GROMACS .gro file of C-alpha atoms in nm:
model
  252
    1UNK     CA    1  -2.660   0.491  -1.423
    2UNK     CA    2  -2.535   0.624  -1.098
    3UNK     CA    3  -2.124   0.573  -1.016
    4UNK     CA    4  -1.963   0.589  -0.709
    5UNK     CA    5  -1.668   0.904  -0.685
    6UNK     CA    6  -1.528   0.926  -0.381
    7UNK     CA    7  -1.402   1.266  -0.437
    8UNK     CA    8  -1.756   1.403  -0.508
    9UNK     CA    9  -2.094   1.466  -0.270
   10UNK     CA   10  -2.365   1.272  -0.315
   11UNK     CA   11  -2.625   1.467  -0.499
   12UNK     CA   12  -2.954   1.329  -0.581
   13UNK     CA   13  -3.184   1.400  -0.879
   14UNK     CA   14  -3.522   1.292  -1.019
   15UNK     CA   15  -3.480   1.011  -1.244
   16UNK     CA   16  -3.160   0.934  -1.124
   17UNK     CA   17  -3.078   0.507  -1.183
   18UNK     CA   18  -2.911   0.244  -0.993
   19UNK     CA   19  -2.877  -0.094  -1.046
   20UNK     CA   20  -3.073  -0.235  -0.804
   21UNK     CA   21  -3.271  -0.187  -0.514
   22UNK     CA   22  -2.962  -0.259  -0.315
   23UNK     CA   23  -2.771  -0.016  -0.446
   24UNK     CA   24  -3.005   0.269  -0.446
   25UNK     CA   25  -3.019   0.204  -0.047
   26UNK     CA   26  -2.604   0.171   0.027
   27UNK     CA   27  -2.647   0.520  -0.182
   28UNK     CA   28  -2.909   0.683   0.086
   29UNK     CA   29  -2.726   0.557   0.379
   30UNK     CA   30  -2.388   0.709   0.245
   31UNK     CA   31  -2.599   1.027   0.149
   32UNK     CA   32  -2.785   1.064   0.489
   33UNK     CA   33  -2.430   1.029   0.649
   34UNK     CA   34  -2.254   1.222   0.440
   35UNK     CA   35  -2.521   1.513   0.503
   36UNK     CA   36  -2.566   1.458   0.887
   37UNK     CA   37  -2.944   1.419   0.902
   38UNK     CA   38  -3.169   1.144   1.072
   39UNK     CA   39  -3.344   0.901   0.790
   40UNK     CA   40  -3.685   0.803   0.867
   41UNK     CA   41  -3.729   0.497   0.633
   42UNK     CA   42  -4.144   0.483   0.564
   43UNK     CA   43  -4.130   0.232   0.259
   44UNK     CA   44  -3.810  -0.047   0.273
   45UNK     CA   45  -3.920  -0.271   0.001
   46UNK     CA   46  -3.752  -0.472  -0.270
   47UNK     CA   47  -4.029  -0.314  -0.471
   48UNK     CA   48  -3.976   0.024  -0.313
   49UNK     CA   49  -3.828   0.252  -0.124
   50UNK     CA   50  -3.951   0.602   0.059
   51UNK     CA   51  -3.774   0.797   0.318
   52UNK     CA   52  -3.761   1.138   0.472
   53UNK     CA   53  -3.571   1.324   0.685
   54UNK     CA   54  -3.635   1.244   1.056
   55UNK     CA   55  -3.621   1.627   1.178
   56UNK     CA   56  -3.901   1.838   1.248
   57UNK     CA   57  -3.982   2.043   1.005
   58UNK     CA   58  -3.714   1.966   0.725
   59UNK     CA   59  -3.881   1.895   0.413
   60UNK     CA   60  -3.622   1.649   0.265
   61UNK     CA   61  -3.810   1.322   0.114
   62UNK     CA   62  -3.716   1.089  -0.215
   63UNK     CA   63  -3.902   0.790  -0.305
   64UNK     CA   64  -3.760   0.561  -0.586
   65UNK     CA   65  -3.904   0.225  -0.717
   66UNK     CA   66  -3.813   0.024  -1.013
   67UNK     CA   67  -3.843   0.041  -1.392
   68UNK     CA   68  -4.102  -0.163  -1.537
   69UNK     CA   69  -3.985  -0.554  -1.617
   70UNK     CA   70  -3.636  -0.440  -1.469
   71UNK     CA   71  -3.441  -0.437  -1.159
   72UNK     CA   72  -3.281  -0.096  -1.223
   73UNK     CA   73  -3.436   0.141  -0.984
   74UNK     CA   74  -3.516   0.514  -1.046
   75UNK     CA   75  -3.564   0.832  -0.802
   76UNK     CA   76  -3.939   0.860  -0.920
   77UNK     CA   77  -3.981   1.190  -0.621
   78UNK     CA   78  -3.748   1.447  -0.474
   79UNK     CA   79  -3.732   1.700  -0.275
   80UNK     CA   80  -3.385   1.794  -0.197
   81UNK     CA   81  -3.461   2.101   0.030
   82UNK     CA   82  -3.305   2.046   0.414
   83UNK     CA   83  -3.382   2.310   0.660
   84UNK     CA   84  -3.222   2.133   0.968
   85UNK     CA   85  -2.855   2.140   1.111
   86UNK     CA   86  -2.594   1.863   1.029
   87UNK     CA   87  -2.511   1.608   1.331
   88UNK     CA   88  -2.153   1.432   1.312
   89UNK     CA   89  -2.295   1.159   1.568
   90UNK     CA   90  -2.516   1.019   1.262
   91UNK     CA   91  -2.695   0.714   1.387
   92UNK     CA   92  -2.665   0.550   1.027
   93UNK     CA   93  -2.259   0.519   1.069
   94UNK     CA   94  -2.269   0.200   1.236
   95UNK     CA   95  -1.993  -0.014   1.273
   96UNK     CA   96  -2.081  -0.217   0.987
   97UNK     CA   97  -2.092   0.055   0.753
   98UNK     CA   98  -1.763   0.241   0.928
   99UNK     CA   99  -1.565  -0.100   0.833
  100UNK     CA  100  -1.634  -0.115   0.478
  101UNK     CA  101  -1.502   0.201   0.403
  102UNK     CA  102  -1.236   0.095   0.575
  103UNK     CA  103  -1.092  -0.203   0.413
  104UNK     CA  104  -0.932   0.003   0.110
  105UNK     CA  105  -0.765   0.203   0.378
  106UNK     CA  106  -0.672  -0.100   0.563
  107UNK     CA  107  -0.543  -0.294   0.280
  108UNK     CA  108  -0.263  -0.125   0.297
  109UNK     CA  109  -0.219  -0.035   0.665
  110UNK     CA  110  -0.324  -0.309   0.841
  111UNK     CA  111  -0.172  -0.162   1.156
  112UNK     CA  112  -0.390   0.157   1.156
  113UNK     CA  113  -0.451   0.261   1.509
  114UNK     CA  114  -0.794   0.429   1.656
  115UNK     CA  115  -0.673   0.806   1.572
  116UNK     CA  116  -0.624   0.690   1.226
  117UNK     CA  117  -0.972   0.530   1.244
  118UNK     CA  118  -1.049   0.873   1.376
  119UNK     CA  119  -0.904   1.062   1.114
  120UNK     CA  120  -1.019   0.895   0.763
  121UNK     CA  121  -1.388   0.887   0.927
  122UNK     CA  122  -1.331   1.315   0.972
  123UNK     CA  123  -1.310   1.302   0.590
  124UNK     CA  124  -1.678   1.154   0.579
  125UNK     CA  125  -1.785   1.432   0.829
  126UNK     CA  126  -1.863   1.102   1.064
  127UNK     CA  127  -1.750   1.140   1.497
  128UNK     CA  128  -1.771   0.770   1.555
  129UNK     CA  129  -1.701   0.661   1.919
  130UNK     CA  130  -1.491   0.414   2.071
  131UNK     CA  131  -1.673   0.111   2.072
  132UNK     CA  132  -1.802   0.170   1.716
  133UNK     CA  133  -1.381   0.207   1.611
  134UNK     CA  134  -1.340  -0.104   1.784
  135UNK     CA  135  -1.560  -0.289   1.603
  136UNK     CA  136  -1.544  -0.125   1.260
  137UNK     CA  137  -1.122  -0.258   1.266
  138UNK     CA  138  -1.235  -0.599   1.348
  139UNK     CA  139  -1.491  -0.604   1.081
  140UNK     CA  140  -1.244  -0.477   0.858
  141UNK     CA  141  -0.996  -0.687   0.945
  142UNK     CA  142  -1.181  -0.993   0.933
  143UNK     CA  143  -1.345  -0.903   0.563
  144UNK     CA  144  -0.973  -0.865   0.452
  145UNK     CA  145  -0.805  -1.172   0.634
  146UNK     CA  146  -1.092  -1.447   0.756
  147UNK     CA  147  -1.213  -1.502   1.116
  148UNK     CA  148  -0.985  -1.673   1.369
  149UNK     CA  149  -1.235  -1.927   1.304
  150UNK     CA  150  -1.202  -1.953   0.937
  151UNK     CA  151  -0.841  -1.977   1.009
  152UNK     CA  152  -0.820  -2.265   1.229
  153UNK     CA  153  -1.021  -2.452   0.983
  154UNK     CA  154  -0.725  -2.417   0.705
  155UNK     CA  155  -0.534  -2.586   0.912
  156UNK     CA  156  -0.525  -2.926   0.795
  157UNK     CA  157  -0.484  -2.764   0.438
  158UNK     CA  158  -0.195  -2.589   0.569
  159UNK     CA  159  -0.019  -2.885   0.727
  160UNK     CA  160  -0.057  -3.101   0.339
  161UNK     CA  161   0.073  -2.827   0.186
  162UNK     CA  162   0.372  -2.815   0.446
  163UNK     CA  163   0.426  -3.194   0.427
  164UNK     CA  164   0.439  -3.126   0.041
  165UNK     CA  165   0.594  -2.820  -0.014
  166UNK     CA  166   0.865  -2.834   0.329
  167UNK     CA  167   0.978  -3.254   0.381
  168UNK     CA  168   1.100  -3.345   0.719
  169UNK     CA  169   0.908  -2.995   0.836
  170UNK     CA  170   0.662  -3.179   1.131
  171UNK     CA  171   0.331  -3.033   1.226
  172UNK     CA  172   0.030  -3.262   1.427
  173UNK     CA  173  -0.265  -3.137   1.496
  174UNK     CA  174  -0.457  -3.266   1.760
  175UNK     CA  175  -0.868  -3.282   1.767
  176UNK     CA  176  -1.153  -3.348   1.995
  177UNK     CA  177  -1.426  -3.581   1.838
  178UNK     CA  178  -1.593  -3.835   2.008
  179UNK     CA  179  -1.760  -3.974   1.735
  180UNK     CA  180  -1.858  -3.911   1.349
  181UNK     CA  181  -2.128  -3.748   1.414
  182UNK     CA  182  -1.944  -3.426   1.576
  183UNK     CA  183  -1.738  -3.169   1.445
  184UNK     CA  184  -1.414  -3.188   1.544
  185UNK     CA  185  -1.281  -2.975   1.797
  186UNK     CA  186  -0.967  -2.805   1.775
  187UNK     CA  187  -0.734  -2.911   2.074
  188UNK     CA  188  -0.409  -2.834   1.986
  189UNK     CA  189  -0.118  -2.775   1.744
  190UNK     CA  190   0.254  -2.876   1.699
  191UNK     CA  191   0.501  -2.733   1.450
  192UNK     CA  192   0.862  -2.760   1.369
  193UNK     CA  193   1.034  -2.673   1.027
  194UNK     CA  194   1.284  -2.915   0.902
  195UNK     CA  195   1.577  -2.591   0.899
  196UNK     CA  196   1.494  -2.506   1.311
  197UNK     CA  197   1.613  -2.841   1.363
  198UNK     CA  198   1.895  -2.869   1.165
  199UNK     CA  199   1.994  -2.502   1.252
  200UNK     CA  200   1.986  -2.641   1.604
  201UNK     CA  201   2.197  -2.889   1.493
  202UNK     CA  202   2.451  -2.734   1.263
  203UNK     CA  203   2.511  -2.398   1.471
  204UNK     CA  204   2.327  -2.438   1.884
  205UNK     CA  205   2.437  -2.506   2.237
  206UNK     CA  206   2.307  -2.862   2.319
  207UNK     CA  207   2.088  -2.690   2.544
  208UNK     CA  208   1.695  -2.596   2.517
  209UNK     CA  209   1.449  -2.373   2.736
  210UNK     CA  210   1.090  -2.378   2.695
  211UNK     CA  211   0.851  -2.121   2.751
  212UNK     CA  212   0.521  -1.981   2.751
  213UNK     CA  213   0.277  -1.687   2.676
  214UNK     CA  214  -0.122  -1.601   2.675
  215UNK     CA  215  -0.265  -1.561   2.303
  216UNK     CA  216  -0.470  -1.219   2.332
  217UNK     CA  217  -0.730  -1.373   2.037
  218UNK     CA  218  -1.076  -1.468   1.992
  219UNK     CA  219  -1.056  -1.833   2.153
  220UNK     CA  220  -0.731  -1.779   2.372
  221UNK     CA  221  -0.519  -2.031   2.413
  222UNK     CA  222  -0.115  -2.057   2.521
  223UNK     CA  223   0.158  -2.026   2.318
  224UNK     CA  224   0.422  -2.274   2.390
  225UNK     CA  225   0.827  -2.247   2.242
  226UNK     CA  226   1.140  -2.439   2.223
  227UNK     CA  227   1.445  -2.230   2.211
  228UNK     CA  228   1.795  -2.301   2.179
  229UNK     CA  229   2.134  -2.031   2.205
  230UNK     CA  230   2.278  -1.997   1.895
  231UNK     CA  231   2.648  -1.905   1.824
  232UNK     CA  232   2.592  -1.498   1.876
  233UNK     CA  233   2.387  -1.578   2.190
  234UNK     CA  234   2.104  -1.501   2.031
  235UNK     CA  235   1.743  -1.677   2.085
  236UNK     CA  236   1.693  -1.970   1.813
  237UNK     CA  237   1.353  -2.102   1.772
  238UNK     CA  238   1.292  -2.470   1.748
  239UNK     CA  239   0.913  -2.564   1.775
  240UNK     CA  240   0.619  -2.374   1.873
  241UNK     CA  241   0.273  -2.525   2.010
  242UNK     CA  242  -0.063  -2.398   2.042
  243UNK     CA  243  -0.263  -2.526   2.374
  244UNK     CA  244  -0.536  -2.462   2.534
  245UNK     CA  245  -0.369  -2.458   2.899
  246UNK     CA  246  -0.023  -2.499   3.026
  247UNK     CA  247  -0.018  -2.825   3.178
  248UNK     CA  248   0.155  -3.165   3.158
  249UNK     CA  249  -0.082  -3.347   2.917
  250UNK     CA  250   0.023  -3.010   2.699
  251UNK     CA  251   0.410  -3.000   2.750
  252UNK     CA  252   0.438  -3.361   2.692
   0.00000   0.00000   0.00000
């Protein structure tokens, strides 16, 4: 049975096996990009699979279908012969598949910046462009932390466990829903620990400033903050908010 090794080219053989249909294609598209050619796909089936190389001329062509009774499928025809030039621009390394090799790399620098995008997609031989780097880190990002959407859903999770787990912490959350029959719609959040406050009280001037800043995010919003000086003149945090505009109805 076939195993991935990152630190070895995909080489294909008759008879080779994977476990499923599934992964026999993730191992073509990795193949086709690793080698640079354009994949004409003439059979995509759960029952089987044929492809060929897209240039003219090159005589590169496999065709694998399952084992009897099974779902472990076998290279049943190969020709591994390519007679035409390797492109870096492969149209196979889309976005989706740039951002799952990603997420190792991103697991542990969650900060990595376009070059660096740039750089661990050189070591596949793949050019990607901007747009497709763009993407690929959200993707990535997203597989490894949850949507902005996902997110704002754990919210009322998040404000039990703070009532549990922090008492005399506040946090209200504030929804849209004009009856049972809708989802409710997020409208805006409220949140002060239990130690901002008594920080406030214990070590701050008795005087506060409020302020406000655009969230760069998928639904926008404002951020609004309480802040207090504390005895090194130093910015002390007392609430935070999350609105949809700066307004009155929000401030209040």
């Amino acid at each position: 049975m076939w195993t991935y090794n990152p630190r070895e080219d995909i080489e294909f053989e008759k008879e080779m096996l994977f476990t499923n249909v599934d992964a026999f294609r993730a191992v073509l598209k990795d193949y086709t990009i690793q080698k640079g050619f354009p994949l004409v796909r003439l059979k995509n089936e759960n029952s089987r699979c044929t492809a060929k190389c897209g240039a003219e001329g090159c005589n590169w062509r496999i065709h694998a279908s399952p084992i009897a009774n099974t779902t472990i499928f076998m290279v049943k025809t190969y020709t591994p012969e390519h007679t035409c030039v390797m492109d870096r621009k492969n149209s196979e390394a889309t976005s989706d598949w740039i951002a799952k090799k990603l997420i190792s790399v991103m697991r542990d620098h969650p900060e990595m910046t376009s070059n660096g995008v740039k750089a661990e997609m050189q070591k596949h031989e793949v050019l990607p462009s901007r747009m497709q780097i763009y993407r690929a880190k959200k993707k990535a990002l997203e597989a490894l932390e949850g949507s902005h959407s996902e997110a704002y859903e754990k919210l009322p999770k998040y404000a039990e466990l703070l009532r549990i787990n922090n008492p005399g912490s506040i946090m209200k959350i504030h929804y849209d829903r004009p009856n049972l029959l809708v989802e409710p719609k997020f409208l805006r959040l409220f949140i002060s620990f239990k130690a901002q406050r008594d920080g406030f009280l214990a070590g701050c001037r008795p005087f506060i400033r409020f302020d406000g800043c655009h969230l760069k995010c998928a639904f926008g919003g404002i951020l609004l903050t309480a802040v207090a000086l504390d005895g090194n003149n130093s910015l002390f945090p007392l609430a935070f908010a999350v609105v949809k505009c700066e307004n009155k109805e929000a401030w209040s």
